[in-house]
Tab-separated table of C-alpha atoms in Angstrom:
chain	number	residue	atom	x	y	z
A	1	MET	CA	0.000	0.000	0.000
A	2	ARG	CA	2.889	2.335	0.728
A	3	LEU	CA	4.234	1.788	-2.780
A	4	ALA	CA	0.822	2.449	-4.308
A	5	PHE	CA	0.483	5.640	-2.261
A	6	LEU	CA	3.932	6.800	-3.387
A	7	ILE	CA	3.069	6.196	-7.059
A	8	LEU	CA	-0.203	8.065	-6.657
A	9	THR	CA	1.563	10.997	-4.979
A	10	LEU	CA	4.140	11.253	-7.751
A	11	CYS	CA	1.427	11.166	-10.410
A	12	LEU	CA	-0.476	14.030	-8.819
A	13	ALA	CA	2.419	16.223	-7.679
A	14	GLY	CA	3.180	17.742	-11.051
A	15	CYS	CA	-0.029	19.730	-11.352
A	16	ALA	CA	-0.209	21.358	-7.912
A	17	THR	CA	1.762	24.526	-8.622
A	18	TYR	CA	0.022	25.590	-11.832
A	19	VAL	CA	-3.427	24.641	-10.559
A	20	GLU	CA	-2.847	27.009	-7.642
A	21	ARG	CA	-1.025	29.862	-9.350
A	22	GLY	CA	-2.556	29.883	-12.826
A	23	PRO	CA	-6.053	30.973	-11.721
A	24	ARG	CA	-4.520	33.628	-9.433
A	25	VAL	CA	-2.733	35.224	-12.369
A	26	ARG	CA	-5.810	35.117	-14.582
A	27	THR	CA	-8.064	36.610	-11.907
A	28	ALA	CA	-5.582	39.405	-11.238
A	29	MET	CA	-5.393	40.191	-14.966
A	30	GLU	CA	-9.191	40.218	-15.288
A	31	GLU	CA	-9.437	42.684	-12.396
A	32	GLY	CA	-6.724	44.929	-13.766
A	33	ASP	CA	-4.420	44.105	-10.854
A	34	TYR	CA	-1.348	43.813	-13.062
A	35	GLU	CA	1.093	44.211	-10.191
A	36	THR	CA	-0.179	41.065	-8.459
A	37	ALA	CA	-0.238	39.156	-11.737
A	38	ALA	CA	3.367	40.130	-12.460
A	39	THR	CA	4.564	39.267	-8.952
A	40	VAL	CA	2.966	35.815	-8.940
A	41	ALA	CA	4.247	35.016	-12.438
A	42	ILE	CA	7.807	36.215	-11.743
A	43	ASN	CA	8.010	34.151	-8.556
A	44	ALA	CA	6.606	31.105	-10.342
A	45	ALA	CA	9.133	31.464	-13.186
A	46	ALA	CA	11.952	31.297	-10.638
A	47	GLU	CA	10.475	28.396	-8.666
A	48	GLU	CA	9.143	26.255	-11.534
A	49	PRO	CA	11.878	25.935	-14.183
A	50	LYS	CA	9.929	23.442	-16.311
A	51	ASP	CA	7.138	25.987	-16.783
A	52	ALA	CA	9.349	29.096	-16.804
A	53	LEU	CA	8.496	29.859	-20.442
A	54	LEU	CA	4.782	30.094	-19.658
A	55	TRP	CA	5.308	32.157	-16.522
A	56	ASN	CA	7.598	34.552	-18.395
A	57	LEU	CA	4.848	35.070	-20.965
A	58	GLU	CA	2.407	35.897	-18.166
A	59	ALA	CA	4.902	38.197	-16.473
A	60	ALA	CA	5.717	40.019	-19.721
A	61	THR	CA	2.031	40.770	-20.356
A	62	ALA	CA	1.422	42.071	-16.843
A	63	LEU	CA	4.615	44.153	-16.832
A	64	ARG	CA	3.711	45.679	-20.183
A	65	ALA	CA	0.257	46.607	-18.879
A	66	GLN	CA	1.958	48.468	-16.028
A	67	GLY	CA	4.154	50.383	-18.450
A	68	ARG	CA	7.274	48.536	-17.279
A	69	LEU	CA	8.302	47.988	-20.887
A	70	ARG	CA	12.000	47.358	-20.311
A	71	GLU	CA	11.208	44.538	-17.857
A	72	SER	CA	8.593	43.117	-20.211
A	73	PHE	CA	11.192	43.197	-22.979
A	74	GLY	CA	13.625	41.229	-20.791
A	75	ARG	CA	11.070	38.509	-20.041
A	76	LEU	CA	10.218	38.110	-23.710
A	77	GLU	CA	13.919	37.942	-24.554
A	78	GLU	CA	14.128	34.880	-22.282
A	79	VAL	CA	11.096	33.372	-24.000
A	80	GLU	CA	12.410	33.937	-27.499
A	81	ALA	CA	15.881	32.665	-26.583
A	82	ALA	CA	14.263	29.409	-25.451
A	83	LEU	CA	12.174	29.217	-28.622
A	84	ARG	CA	15.160	29.879	-30.886
A	85	ALA	CA	17.166	27.210	-29.087
A	86	GLU	CA	14.376	24.734	-29.831
A	87	GLU	CA	14.196	25.794	-33.478
A	88	ASP	CA	17.962	25.449	-33.900
A	89	ARG	CA	17.844	21.839	-32.765
A	90	PRO	CA	18.761	19.423	-35.597
A	91	GLY	CA	15.684	17.953	-37.201
A	92	PHE	CA	13.301	20.555	-35.739
A	93	SER	CA	10.063	21.141	-37.628
A	94	ALA	CA	7.079	23.282	-36.777
A	95	GLY	CA	4.732	20.329	-37.271
A	96	GLU	CA	6.635	18.146	-34.837
A	97	SER	CA	6.605	20.867	-32.189
A	98	LEU	CA	2.797	20.845	-32.291
A	99	ALA	CA	2.579	17.120	-31.668
A	100	VAL	CA	3.341	17.633	-27.983
A	101	ALA	CA	2.241	21.235	-27.523
A	102	PHE	CA	-1.412	20.263	-27.132
A	103	ALA	CA	-0.939	16.727	-25.835
A	104	ASN	CA	1.601	16.946	-23.006
A	105	ASP	CA	0.654	16.664	-19.345
A	106	TYR	CA	1.523	18.457	-16.121
A	107	ALA	CA	4.475	16.182	-15.435
A	108	GLN	CA	6.257	17.544	-18.506
A	109	GLY	CA	7.505	21.050	-19.098
A	110	TYR	CA	5.186	23.500	-20.824
A	111	ARG	CA	5.465	23.422	-24.611
A	112	PRO	CA	4.608	26.639	-26.488
A	113	ARG	CA	1.650	26.755	-28.842
A	114	PRO	CA	1.364	28.729	-32.096
A	115	ALA	CA	-0.447	31.616	-30.382
A	116	ASP	CA	2.355	31.839	-27.805
A	117	ARG	CA	4.964	32.166	-30.531
A	118	ILE	CA	3.027	34.670	-32.641
A	119	TYR	CA	2.003	36.981	-29.815
A	120	ALA	CA	5.322	36.789	-27.959
A	121	SER	CA	6.970	38.224	-31.071
A	122	THR	CA	4.134	40.724	-31.564
A	123	TYR	CA	4.462	42.064	-28.032
A	124	GLN	CA	8.231	42.227	-28.318
A	125	ALA	CA	7.845	44.320	-31.479
A	126	LEU	CA	5.404	46.624	-29.673
A	127	ASN	CA	7.791	46.940	-26.722
A	128	CYS	CA	10.650	47.943	-29.020
A	129	LEU	CA	8.515	50.539	-30.801
A	130	GLU	CA	7.357	52.091	-27.548
A	131	LEU	CA	10.901	52.094	-26.179
A	132	GLY	CA	12.128	53.891	-29.300
A	133	ASP	CA	14.462	50.999	-30.116
A	134	LEU	CA	14.104	50.870	-33.902
A	135	ALA	CA	17.072	48.517	-34.337
A	136	GLY	CA	15.518	46.123	-31.858
A	137	ALA	CA	12.145	46.555	-33.556
A	138	ARG	CA	13.655	45.501	-36.888
A	139	VAL	CA	14.983	42.310	-35.284
A	140	ALA	CA	11.604	41.684	-33.642
A	141	MET	CA	9.786	42.206	-36.954
A	142	ALA	CA	12.050	39.678	-38.677
A	143	ARG	CA	11.345	37.210	-35.885
A	144	LEU	CA	7.603	37.845	-36.147
A	145	ARG	CA	7.664	37.290	-39.888
A	146	PHE	CA	9.426	33.936	-39.455
A	147	VAL	CA	6.968	32.801	-36.776
A	148	GLN	CA	3.913	33.728	-38.842
A	149	GLN	CA	5.285	31.947	-41.889
A	150	ALA	CA	6.017	28.825	-39.828
A	151	TYR	CA	2.915	28.703	-37.607
A	152	GLY	CA	0.258	30.894	-39.237
A	153	SER	CA	-1.124	28.232	-41.549
A	154	GLY	CA	-3.433	25.262	-41.354
A	155	GLN	CA	-0.847	23.270	-43.320
A	156	LEU	CA	0.772	22.578	-39.968
A	157	TYR	CA	-1.950	20.091	-39.231
A	158	VAL	CA	-1.800	18.121	-42.467
A	159	ARG	CA	0.004	15.027	-41.225
A	160	PRO	CA	-0.380	11.327	-42.016
A	161	LYS	CA	-2.530	9.364	-39.628
A	162	SER	CA	-0.694	7.184	-37.163
A	163	ALA	CA	-2.019	4.437	-34.987
A	164	GLU	CA	-2.105	5.289	-31.280
A	165	GLY	CA	-2.153	1.813	-29.822
A	166	LYS	CA	-4.895	-0.716	-30.478
A	167	TYR	CA	-7.812	1.222	-29.012
A	168	ASP	CA	-10.442	2.055	-31.644
A	169	VAL	CA	-10.820	5.820	-31.179
A	170	GLU	CA	-13.214	6.347	-34.073
A	171	ARG	CA	-15.493	3.583	-32.892
A	172	ALA	CA	-15.552	5.050	-29.395
A	173	SER	CA	-16.311	8.520	-30.788
A	174	ARG	CA	-19.493	7.170	-32.368
A	175	ASP	CA	-20.812	5.949	-29.033
A	176	ALA	CA	-23.846	7.999	-27.923
A	177	ARG	CA	-22.543	8.607	-24.402
A	178	THR	CA	-19.146	9.650	-25.717
A	179	GLN	CA	-20.686	11.956	-28.299
A	180	GLU	CA	-22.530	13.793	-25.547
A	181	GLY	CA	-19.269	14.948	-23.933
A	182	LEU	CA	-17.569	15.654	-27.251
A	183	GLY	CA	-20.584	17.675	-28.350
A	184	ILE	CA	-20.176	20.087	-25.437
A	185	ILE	CA	-16.590	20.767	-26.481
A	186	ALA	CA	-17.600	21.306	-30.118
A	187	GLU	CA	-20.459	23.635	-29.189
A	188	ASN	CA	-18.229	25.933	-27.116
A	189	LEU	CA	-15.552	25.925	-29.798
A	190	ALA	CA	-18.036	26.895	-32.492
A	191	THR	CA	-18.731	30.195	-30.711
A	192	LEU	CA	-15.064	31.116	-31.120
A	193	THR	CA	-13.859	29.616	-34.385
A	194	GLY	CA	-16.466	31.270	-36.634
A	195	GLU	CA	-14.256	34.374	-36.914
A	196	GLY	CA	-11.009	32.488	-36.447
A	197	ALA	CA	-7.906	32.233	-38.591
A	198	TYR	CA	-4.572	30.507	-38.111
A	199	ASP	CA	-2.741	33.791	-38.658
A	200	ASP	CA	-3.122	37.212	-37.039
A	201	ALA	CA	-4.032	40.291	-39.073
A	202	PHE	CA	-2.969	42.745	-36.385
A	203	SER	CA	0.551	41.279	-36.270
A	204	HIS	CA	0.904	41.685	-40.049
A	205	TRP	CA	-0.384	45.251	-39.883
A	206	LEU	CA	2.095	46.123	-37.114
A	207	GLN	CA	4.975	45.029	-39.341
A	208	GLY	CA	3.568	47.128	-42.161
A	209	VAL	CA	3.424	50.204	-39.948
A	210	PHE	CA	7.061	49.765	-38.953
A	211	PHE	CA	8.334	49.302	-42.504
A	212	LEU	CA	6.227	52.165	-43.913
A	213	ARG	CA	6.541	54.765	-41.148
A	214	CYS	CA	9.996	53.943	-39.710
A	215	SER	CA	11.647	53.086	-43.018
A	216	THR	CA	15.457	53.097	-43.172
A	217	GLU	CA	16.086	50.735	-46.102
A	218	PRO	CA	14.984	50.908	-49.765
A	219	ALA	CA	13.201	47.534	-49.574
A	220	ASP	CA	11.075	48.545	-46.595
A	221	ARG	CA	8.197	49.970	-48.622
A	222	GLU	CA	7.702	46.692	-50.460
A	223	LYS	CA	7.832	44.821	-47.162
A	224	ALA	CA	5.173	47.179	-45.825
A	225	ARG	CA	2.974	46.572	-48.859
A	226	LYS	CA	3.157	42.798	-48.415
A	227	GLU	CA	2.315	42.982	-44.714
A	228	PHE	CA	-0.608	45.372	-45.219
A	229	LEU	CA	-1.860	43.104	-48.003
A	230	ALA	CA	-1.689	40.067	-45.709
A	231	ALA	CA	-3.564	41.960	-42.989
A	232	THR	CA	-6.225	43.085	-45.460
A	233	GLN	CA	-6.702	39.573	-46.799
A	234	LEU	CA	-7.307	38.309	-43.254
A	235	ASN	CA	-9.615	41.202	-42.382
A	236	PRO	CA	-10.860	42.909	-45.583
A	237	GLY	CA	-13.377	45.044	-43.735
A	238	ASN	CA	-10.814	47.025	-41.730
A	239	LEU	CA	-10.547	50.505	-43.252
A	240	VAL	CA	-7.267	51.258	-41.455
A	241	PHE	CA	-5.600	48.287	-43.146
A	242	ARG	CA	-6.934	49.333	-46.541
A	243	ARG	CA	-5.897	52.962	-46.127
A	244	ASP	CA	-2.349	52.020	-45.124
A	245	LEU	CA	-2.149	49.520	-47.994
A	246	ALA	CA	-3.167	52.213	-50.479
A	247	GLU	CA	-0.340	54.441	-49.246
A	248	ALA	CA	2.205	51.610	-49.390
A	249	GLU	CA	1.135	50.879	-52.979
A	250	GLY	CA	1.403	54.561	-53.908
A	251	ILE	CA	-2.299	54.768	-54.741
A	252	ALA	CA	-2.912	57.309	-51.981
A	253	SER	CA	-0.591	60.083	-50.827
A	254	VAL	CA	0.719	60.362	-47.277
A	255	PRO	CA	-1.161	63.125	-45.440
A	256	ASP	CA	0.662	66.173	-44.096
A	257	ALA	CA	-1.204	66.024	-40.788
A	258	PRO	CA	0.249	63.903	-37.980
A	259	ILE	CA	-0.933	60.293	-37.938
A	260	VAL	CA	-2.133	58.803	-34.666
A	261	TYR	CA	-2.447	55.026	-34.452
A	262	VAL	CA	-4.497	53.679	-31.564
A	263	VAL	CA	-3.944	50.023	-30.629
A	264	ALA	CA	-6.471	48.625	-28.161
A	265	GLU	CA	-6.265	45.250	-26.399
A	266	THR	CA	-9.596	44.285	-24.896
A	267	GLY	CA	-11.109	41.293	-23.152
A	268	MET	CA	-9.399	38.077	-22.139
A	269	SER	CA	-8.199	34.966	-23.915
A	270	PRO	CA	-10.558	31.951	-23.937
A	271	GLU	CA	-11.139	30.095	-20.709
A	272	TRP	CA	-9.585	26.629	-20.641
A	273	TYR	CA	-11.544	24.036	-18.726
A	274	GLN	CA	-11.644	20.276	-18.274
A	275	GLN	CA	-14.424	18.312	-19.954
A	276	ARG	CA	-15.055	14.777	-18.712
A	277	VAL	CA	-15.971	12.333	-21.454
A	278	ASP	CA	-17.022	8.739	-20.788
A	279	ILE	CA	-15.691	6.235	-23.276
A	280	PRO	CA	-16.607	2.592	-23.910
A	281	LEU	CA	-13.833	0.059	-23.378
A	282	PHE	CA	-15.539	-2.639	-25.434
A	283	VAL	CA	-14.891	-4.905	-22.413
A	284	VAL	CA	-17.741	-5.800	-20.085
A	285	SER	CA	-16.438	-6.347	-16.588
A	286	SER	CA	-17.262	-5.110	-13.108
A	287	ARG	CA	-13.547	-5.194	-12.331
A	288	VAL	CA	-12.975	-1.914	-14.213
A	289	PRO	CA	-14.488	0.546	-11.712
A	290	TYR	CA	-13.917	3.834	-13.585
A	291	VAL	CA	-13.326	4.736	-17.197
A	292	SER	CA	-13.314	8.436	-18.002
A	293	VAL	CA	-11.299	10.820	-20.126
A	294	ALA	CA	-10.503	14.412	-19.221
A	295	LEU	CA	-10.089	16.520	-22.353
A	296	PRO	CA	-8.930	20.145	-22.437
A	297	ALA	CA	-11.600	22.432	-23.838
A	298	LEU	CA	-12.184	26.121	-24.565
A	299	ARG	CA	-15.072	28.498	-24.091
A	300	PRO	CA	-15.418	32.281	-24.512
A	301	SER	CA	-14.348	34.464	-21.631
A	302	GLY	CA	-16.980	37.051	-20.785
A	303	LEU	CA	-18.995	39.215	-23.135
A	304	ASN	CA	-17.671	41.121	-26.115
A	305	TYR	CA	-17.571	44.859	-25.674
A	306	ASN	CA	-16.130	47.826	-27.525
A	307	LEU	CA	-14.305	50.833	-26.145
A	308	ARG	CA	-15.502	54.182	-27.453
A	309	LEU	CA	-12.846	56.784	-28.258
A	310	ARG	CA	-13.274	60.548	-28.286
A	311	LEU	CA	-10.993	63.125	-29.885
A	312	ASP	CA	-11.728	66.547	-28.405
A	313	GLY	CA	-15.153	65.240	-27.445
A	314	ARG	CA	-15.923	63.865	-30.928
A	315	GLU	CA	-16.469	60.118	-31.081
A	316	VAL	CA	-14.141	58.203	-33.420
A	317	GLU	CA	-14.267	54.591	-34.583
A	318	LEU	CA	-12.083	51.825	-33.143
A	319	PRO	CA	-12.528	48.957	-35.638
A	320	LEU	CA	-11.629	45.354	-34.917
A	321	ALA	CA	-8.204	44.283	-36.216
A	322	SER	CA	-8.082	40.632	-35.153
A	323	ARG	CA	-9.456	38.192	-32.617
A	324	SER	CA	-6.714	36.441	-30.710
A	325	ASP	CA	-9.282	34.341	-28.864
A	326	ALA	CA	-10.520	32.985	-32.192
A	327	LEU	CA	-6.960	32.275	-33.377
A	328	ILE	CA	-6.275	30.275	-30.230
A	329	ALA	CA	-9.501	28.326	-30.738
A	330	LYS	CA	-8.772	27.715	-34.425
A	331	HIS	CA	-5.409	26.119	-33.674
A	332	PHE	CA	-6.878	24.147	-30.779
A	333	GLU	CA	-9.714	22.824	-32.958
A	334	ALA	CA	-7.175	21.547	-35.486
A	335	THR	CA	-5.292	19.605	-32.812
A	336	LEU	CA	-8.365	18.210	-31.073
A	337	PRO	CA	-8.542	14.892	-33.015
A	338	GLU	CA	-4.963	14.084	-32.019
A	339	VAL	CA	-5.520	15.187	-28.427
A	340	ARG	CA	-8.646	13.040	-28.288
A	341	ALA	CA	-6.839	9.996	-29.729
A	342	ARG	CA	-4.021	10.265	-27.202
A	343	ALA	CA	-6.404	10.730	-24.272
A	344	PHE	CA	-8.682	7.865	-25.312
A	345	THR	CA	-5.761	5.504	-25.800
A	346	SER	CA	-4.222	6.491	-22.471
A	347	ALA	CA	-7.520	5.912	-20.682
A	348	ALA	CA	-7.843	2.488	-22.285
A	349	LEU	CA	-4.357	1.507	-21.111
A	350	LYS	CA	-5.106	2.653	-17.551
A	351	ALA	CA	-8.390	0.757	-17.535
A	352	THR	CA	-6.632	-2.376	-18.760
A	353	ALA	CA	-4.048	-2.054	-15.987
A	354	SER	CA	-6.836	-1.613	-13.436
A	355	TYR	CA	-8.590	-4.678	-14.808
A	356	LEU	CA	-5.497	-6.864	-14.463
A	357	ILE	CA	-4.685	-5.641	-10.946
A	358	ASN	CA	-8.247	-6.039	-9.729
A	359	LYS	CA	-8.641	-9.449	-11.351
A	360	SER	CA	-5.449	-10.702	-9.700
A	361	ALA	CA	-6.497	-9.359	-6.296
A	362	GLU	CA	-9.992	-10.797	-6.601
A	363	GLU	CA	-8.723	-14.239	-7.591
A	364	GLY	CA	-6.405	-14.186	-4.600
A	365	ALA	CA	-9.262	-13.265	-2.281
A	366	ASN	CA	-11.422	-16.099	-3.661
A	367	ARG	CA	-8.865	-18.815	-3.049
A	368	PRO	CA	-9.664	-21.260	-0.244
A	369	ASN	CA	-8.159	-20.244	3.090
A	370	SER	CA	-7.074	-16.896	1.663
A	371	GLY	CA	-7.890	-15.108	4.905
A	372	THR	CA	-9.110	-11.596	5.597
A	373	GLY	CA	-5.835	-10.035	4.417
A	374	ALA	CA	-6.431	-11.077	0.835
A	375	ALA	CA	-9.996	-9.781	0.956
A	376	LEU	CA	-8.815	-6.447	2.322
A	377	TRP	CA	-6.134	-6.297	-0.363
A	378	SER	CA	-8.783	-6.900	-3.034
A	379	ILE	CA	-10.813	-3.985	-1.726
A	380	ALA	CA	-7.730	-1.784	-1.422
A	381	ALA	CA	-6.680	-2.628	-4.982
A	382	LYS	CA	-10.059	-1.530	-6.321
A	383	VAL	CA	-9.944	1.719	-4.345
A	384	GLY	CA	-6.320	2.344	-5.294
A	385	THR	CA	-6.822	1.781	-9.012
A	386	SER	CA	-9.893	4.014	-8.942
A	387	LEU	CA	-7.943	6.807	-7.243
A	388	TYR	CA	-5.053	6.349	-9.650
A	389	THR	CA	-7.302	6.534	-12.697
A	390	ILE	CA	-9.175	9.583	-11.423
A	391	GLY	CA	-6.013	11.315	-10.234
A	392	THR	CA	-4.094	10.846	-13.458
A	393	THR	CA	-7.050	11.575	-15.721
A	394	GLN	CA	-6.499	15.327	-15.755
A	395	ALA	CA	-6.421	17.610	-18.745
A	396	ASP	CA	-3.445	19.927	-19.124
A	397	LEU	CA	-4.961	23.413	-18.782
A	398	ARG	CA	-1.779	25.458	-18.790
A	399	HIS	CA	-2.115	28.444	-21.106
A	400	TRP	CA	-1.074	32.075	-21.547
A	401	SER	CA	-4.045	33.617	-19.766
A	402	GLY	CA	-2.850	37.227	-20.038
A	403	LEU	CA	-3.543	37.452	-23.767
A	404	PRO	CA	-6.431	39.752	-24.759
A	405	GLY	CA	-9.513	38.539	-26.540
A	406	ARG	CA	-9.108	40.967	-29.421
A	407	PHE	CA	-6.994	43.724	-30.946
A	408	SER	CA	-8.552	46.867	-32.411
A	409	VAL	CA	-6.848	49.618	-34.414
A	410	ALA	CA	-7.828	53.206	-35.179
A	411	ARG	CA	-6.038	55.733	-37.375
A	412	LEU	CA	-6.654	59.390	-36.587
A	413	ASP	CA	-5.572	62.561	-38.328
A	414	ALA	CA	-4.966	64.672	-35.247
A	415	LYS	CA	-2.894	67.617	-34.060
A	416	PRO	CA	-0.671	68.069	-30.994
A	417	GLY	CA	-2.601	69.339	-28.015
A	418	GLN	CA	-5.834	67.575	-28.866
A	419	LYS	CA	-7.367	65.441	-26.128
A	420	LEU	CA	-7.869	61.717	-26.704
A	421	SER	CA	-10.049	59.887	-24.193
A	422	VAL	CA	-12.058	56.736	-23.623
A	423	ALA	CA	-15.752	57.526	-23.285
A	424	GLY	CA	-17.077	56.990	-19.778
A	425	ARG	CA	-13.564	56.662	-18.311
A	426	PRO	CA	-12.420	60.064	-17.034
A	427	GLU	CA	-9.125	58.539	-15.843
A	428	ALA	CA	-8.311	57.315	-19.364
A	429	ALA	CA	-7.393	60.513	-21.184
A	430	LEU	CA	-4.255	62.152	-22.544
A	431	THR	CA	-3.129	65.180	-24.503
A	432	LEU	CA	-1.460	64.239	-27.767
A	433	PRO	CA	2.216	65.293	-27.934
A	434	ALA	CA	4.046	66.570	-31.002
A	435	GLY	CA	5.138	63.996	-33.569
A	436	LYS	CA	4.610	62.949	-37.180
A	437	VAL	CA	3.445	59.448	-36.175
A	438	LEU	CA	2.138	58.618	-32.708
A	439	LEU	CA	1.291	55.234	-31.204
A	440	VAL	CA	-1.382	55.128	-28.505
A	441	SER	CA	-1.716	51.896	-26.502
A	442	ILE	CA	-4.884	50.970	-24.626
A	443	LYS	CA	-5.538	47.890	-22.505
A	444	SER	CA	-8.838	46.938	-20.882
A	445	THR	CA	-9.683	43.425	-19.694
A	446	GLN	CA	-13.295	43.981	-18.662
A	447	GLU	CA	-15.883	46.655	-19.276
A	448	ASN	CA	-15.884	47.926	-15.698
A	449	GLN	CA	-12.194	47.467	-14.916
A	450	PRO	CA	-9.339	50.028	-15.138
A	451	VAL	CA	-8.095	51.181	-18.531
A	452	VAL	CA	-4.390	51.600	-19.339
A	453	LEU	CA	-3.661	54.456	-21.760
A	454	ARG	CA	-0.283	55.793	-22.965
A	455	CYS	CA	1.196	57.489	-26.012
A	456	THR	CA	4.590	57.145	-27.725
A	457	PRO	CA	5.982	59.151	-30.670
A	458	LEU	CA	7.070	56.664	-33.357
A	459	VAL	CA	8.330	59.378	-35.679
A	460	PRO	CA	9.162	62.697	-33.910
């Protein structure tokens, strides 16, 4: 029994730290308490090396929201150094990196997902722009371009089918009871993936802005045109994208008035939760006391809402640029068949092990003159295998919770001294400084929570 208890303890130990700290970070971010979120994430990064990449992502987001851009930059440098080291490994491929990103468990170190890679590079580019580090921004833009080319496509998920053991996953998926649990996952996903894409329009547009407005090389204008075109193809209804594209193509002239870009991050990334799904083992026996699969699943986080901007009291539009929550869901949906196959097969193996242990214990208890010890052992075996199966049937819910639900972008023709504000938020207002191109950053996680607002001259 001591050995069984030790095995059970080891199986469950790996999840304790994230299960405790992850929700604390998310709650702090939702409430606009970025200082607490940053503190918890920084401490966790130091104390949990196997998940340091995830915690550094969380810390970088919270630090950026506080305006501590240099510290946010440092955290993302650690993240990208780890990612580049992985990519430089012989035989690395983007497709292979996804095989474990959505299917690992708490006992293993956190593996980055496509959204982590895309938005880590996006935020690093934003940090460099706001810090006035144009050389660093150029490096960050090159990194972002590579990541989007490697991970911003559904081609990542076109892989040959491979057998995951002998368990018939497709047959199990057709079972009525199993379909009930899978249907809940699909229904929640459908609310997110309708507007989803594998790539991010805002990230393409940001590169275009850098190459068009902060140009230092002859080829930059063509780079800007390509990035604005990619953004427009992903979101053809965004007038800011189309206006910038027209200027990059030379169709429209650059205005003499200062240009003010407003980038707004609103809402929260999808909520990850655990969905229990019962599966048939195709073996009828009372000796298998529990057969259940815990699958990771996504659902929307809160209600959609839009911030309203005012320029000298006049309301201006803040159109949607991209939905990061939908991108996350789109990539997750593509991996779900493989995640399901792995989970189903794992559950079948555990159930088989339970069956063999319980059968052996029961046969021992039924032998003549076996005594009460054997009977007690039979009972203990059933309880132990049940606890083991339940305890190790846990979905990996680690995720970058500090990501916003959406990015919005406005382009204003404004003059220095004009007042830009968020309607209904008297604390969220600033006077525009002098500059040919200004970048205004806004962050708001919930409709009734604090709003972060700051302005940086991109081109003095």
